[in-house]
XYZ file of C-alpha atoms in Angstrom:
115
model
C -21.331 6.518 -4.053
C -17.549 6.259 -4.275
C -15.861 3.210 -5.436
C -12.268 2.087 -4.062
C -9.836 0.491 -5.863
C -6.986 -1.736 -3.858
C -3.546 -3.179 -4.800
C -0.205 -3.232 -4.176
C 3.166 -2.926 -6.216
C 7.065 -3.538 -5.142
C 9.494 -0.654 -4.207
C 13.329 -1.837 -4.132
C 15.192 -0.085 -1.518
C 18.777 0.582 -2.310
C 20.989 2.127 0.088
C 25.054 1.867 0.872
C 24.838 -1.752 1.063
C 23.644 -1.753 -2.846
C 26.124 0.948 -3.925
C 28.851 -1.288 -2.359
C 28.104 -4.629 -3.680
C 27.868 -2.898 -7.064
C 30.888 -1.039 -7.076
C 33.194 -4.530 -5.140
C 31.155 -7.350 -6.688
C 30.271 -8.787 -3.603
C 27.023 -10.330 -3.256
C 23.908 -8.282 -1.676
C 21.001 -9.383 -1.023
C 17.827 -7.007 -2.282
C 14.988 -5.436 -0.183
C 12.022 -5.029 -1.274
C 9.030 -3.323 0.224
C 5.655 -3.228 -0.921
C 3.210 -0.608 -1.226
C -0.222 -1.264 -0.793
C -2.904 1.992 -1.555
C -6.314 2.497 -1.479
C -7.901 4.714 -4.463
C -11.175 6.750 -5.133
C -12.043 5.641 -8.216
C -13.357 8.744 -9.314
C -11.276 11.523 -7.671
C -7.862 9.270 -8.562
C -6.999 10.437 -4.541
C -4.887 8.048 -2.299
C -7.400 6.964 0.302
C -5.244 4.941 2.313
C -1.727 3.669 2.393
C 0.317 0.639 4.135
C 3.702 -0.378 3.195
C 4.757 -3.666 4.268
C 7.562 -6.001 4.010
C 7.702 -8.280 0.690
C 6.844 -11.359 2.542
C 3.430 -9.930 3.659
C 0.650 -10.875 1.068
C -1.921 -8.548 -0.409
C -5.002 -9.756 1.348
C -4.432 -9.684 4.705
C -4.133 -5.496 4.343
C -6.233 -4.613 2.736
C -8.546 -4.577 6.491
C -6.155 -2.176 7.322
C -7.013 -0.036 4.227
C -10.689 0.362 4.762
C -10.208 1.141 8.432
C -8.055 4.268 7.480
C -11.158 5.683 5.377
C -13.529 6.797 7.953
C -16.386 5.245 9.171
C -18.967 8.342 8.257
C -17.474 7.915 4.457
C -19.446 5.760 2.192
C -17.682 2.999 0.259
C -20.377 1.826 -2.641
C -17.776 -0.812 -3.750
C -14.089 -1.831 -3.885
C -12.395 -3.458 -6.622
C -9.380 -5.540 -6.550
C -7.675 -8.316 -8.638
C -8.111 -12.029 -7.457
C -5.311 -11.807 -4.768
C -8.019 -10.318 -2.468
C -10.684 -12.900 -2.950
C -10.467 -14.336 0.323
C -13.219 -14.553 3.214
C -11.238 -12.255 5.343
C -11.290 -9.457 2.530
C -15.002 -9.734 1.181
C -16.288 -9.576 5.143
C -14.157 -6.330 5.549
C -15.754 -4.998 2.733
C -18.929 -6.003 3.499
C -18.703 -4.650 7.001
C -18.752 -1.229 5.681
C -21.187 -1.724 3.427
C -20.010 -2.239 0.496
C -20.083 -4.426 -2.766
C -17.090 -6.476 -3.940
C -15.992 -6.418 -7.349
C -12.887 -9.204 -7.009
C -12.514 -11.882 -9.901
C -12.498 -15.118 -8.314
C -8.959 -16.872 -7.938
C -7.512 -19.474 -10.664
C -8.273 -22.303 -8.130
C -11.275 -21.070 -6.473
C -13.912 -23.551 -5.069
C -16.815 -22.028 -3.188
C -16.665 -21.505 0.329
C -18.305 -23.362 3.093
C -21.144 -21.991 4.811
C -20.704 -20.485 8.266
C -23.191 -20.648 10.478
């Protein structure tokens, strides 16, 4: 059964506007953009990929992740760090079927029960 790992890293984009302000002085402000990927465990192969804006947290993508793996694929777990442990992200993963292996957060108080 193959297991998924999630995360994300930054990527700085540099461009004119960087070569400029480093050549003039003048003040530029830096992009970022982050990568978020999706990766078999076992096989080290990029599952699934989204690249997002800086301001866009880990959590909410990782949705999008499992929904570029397809459906007829079995996912026997996915592990990610403790910016995923949120409802949102352990109901994704256990809509496909899968088991969560996601430390809890630093502040973490269990969750209410929905009925």
């Amino acid at each position: 059964m193959p297991c998924r790992a999630a995360d994300s890293t930054g990527i700085k984009v540099e461009g004119e506007g960087e070569w400029h302000a480093r050549k003039h002085g003048a003040p530029k402000r830096r992009v970022w953009r982050k990568i978020h990927l999706g990766i078999d465990e076992e096989t080290l192969e990029v599952r699934a990929v989204e690249i997002t804006g800086s301001h866009i947290g880990d959590a909410p993508v990782l949705p999008d992740l499992l929904s570029q793996i397809p459906e007829g694929q079995e996912i026997g777990s996915v592990t990610a760090d403790g910016a995923y442990d949120t409802r949102k992200c352990h109901d994704a993963i256990a809509e496909r079927g899968a088991h969560a292996v996601i430390p809890p957060r630093r502040n973490a108080k269990p969750w209410k029960v929905i009925n």
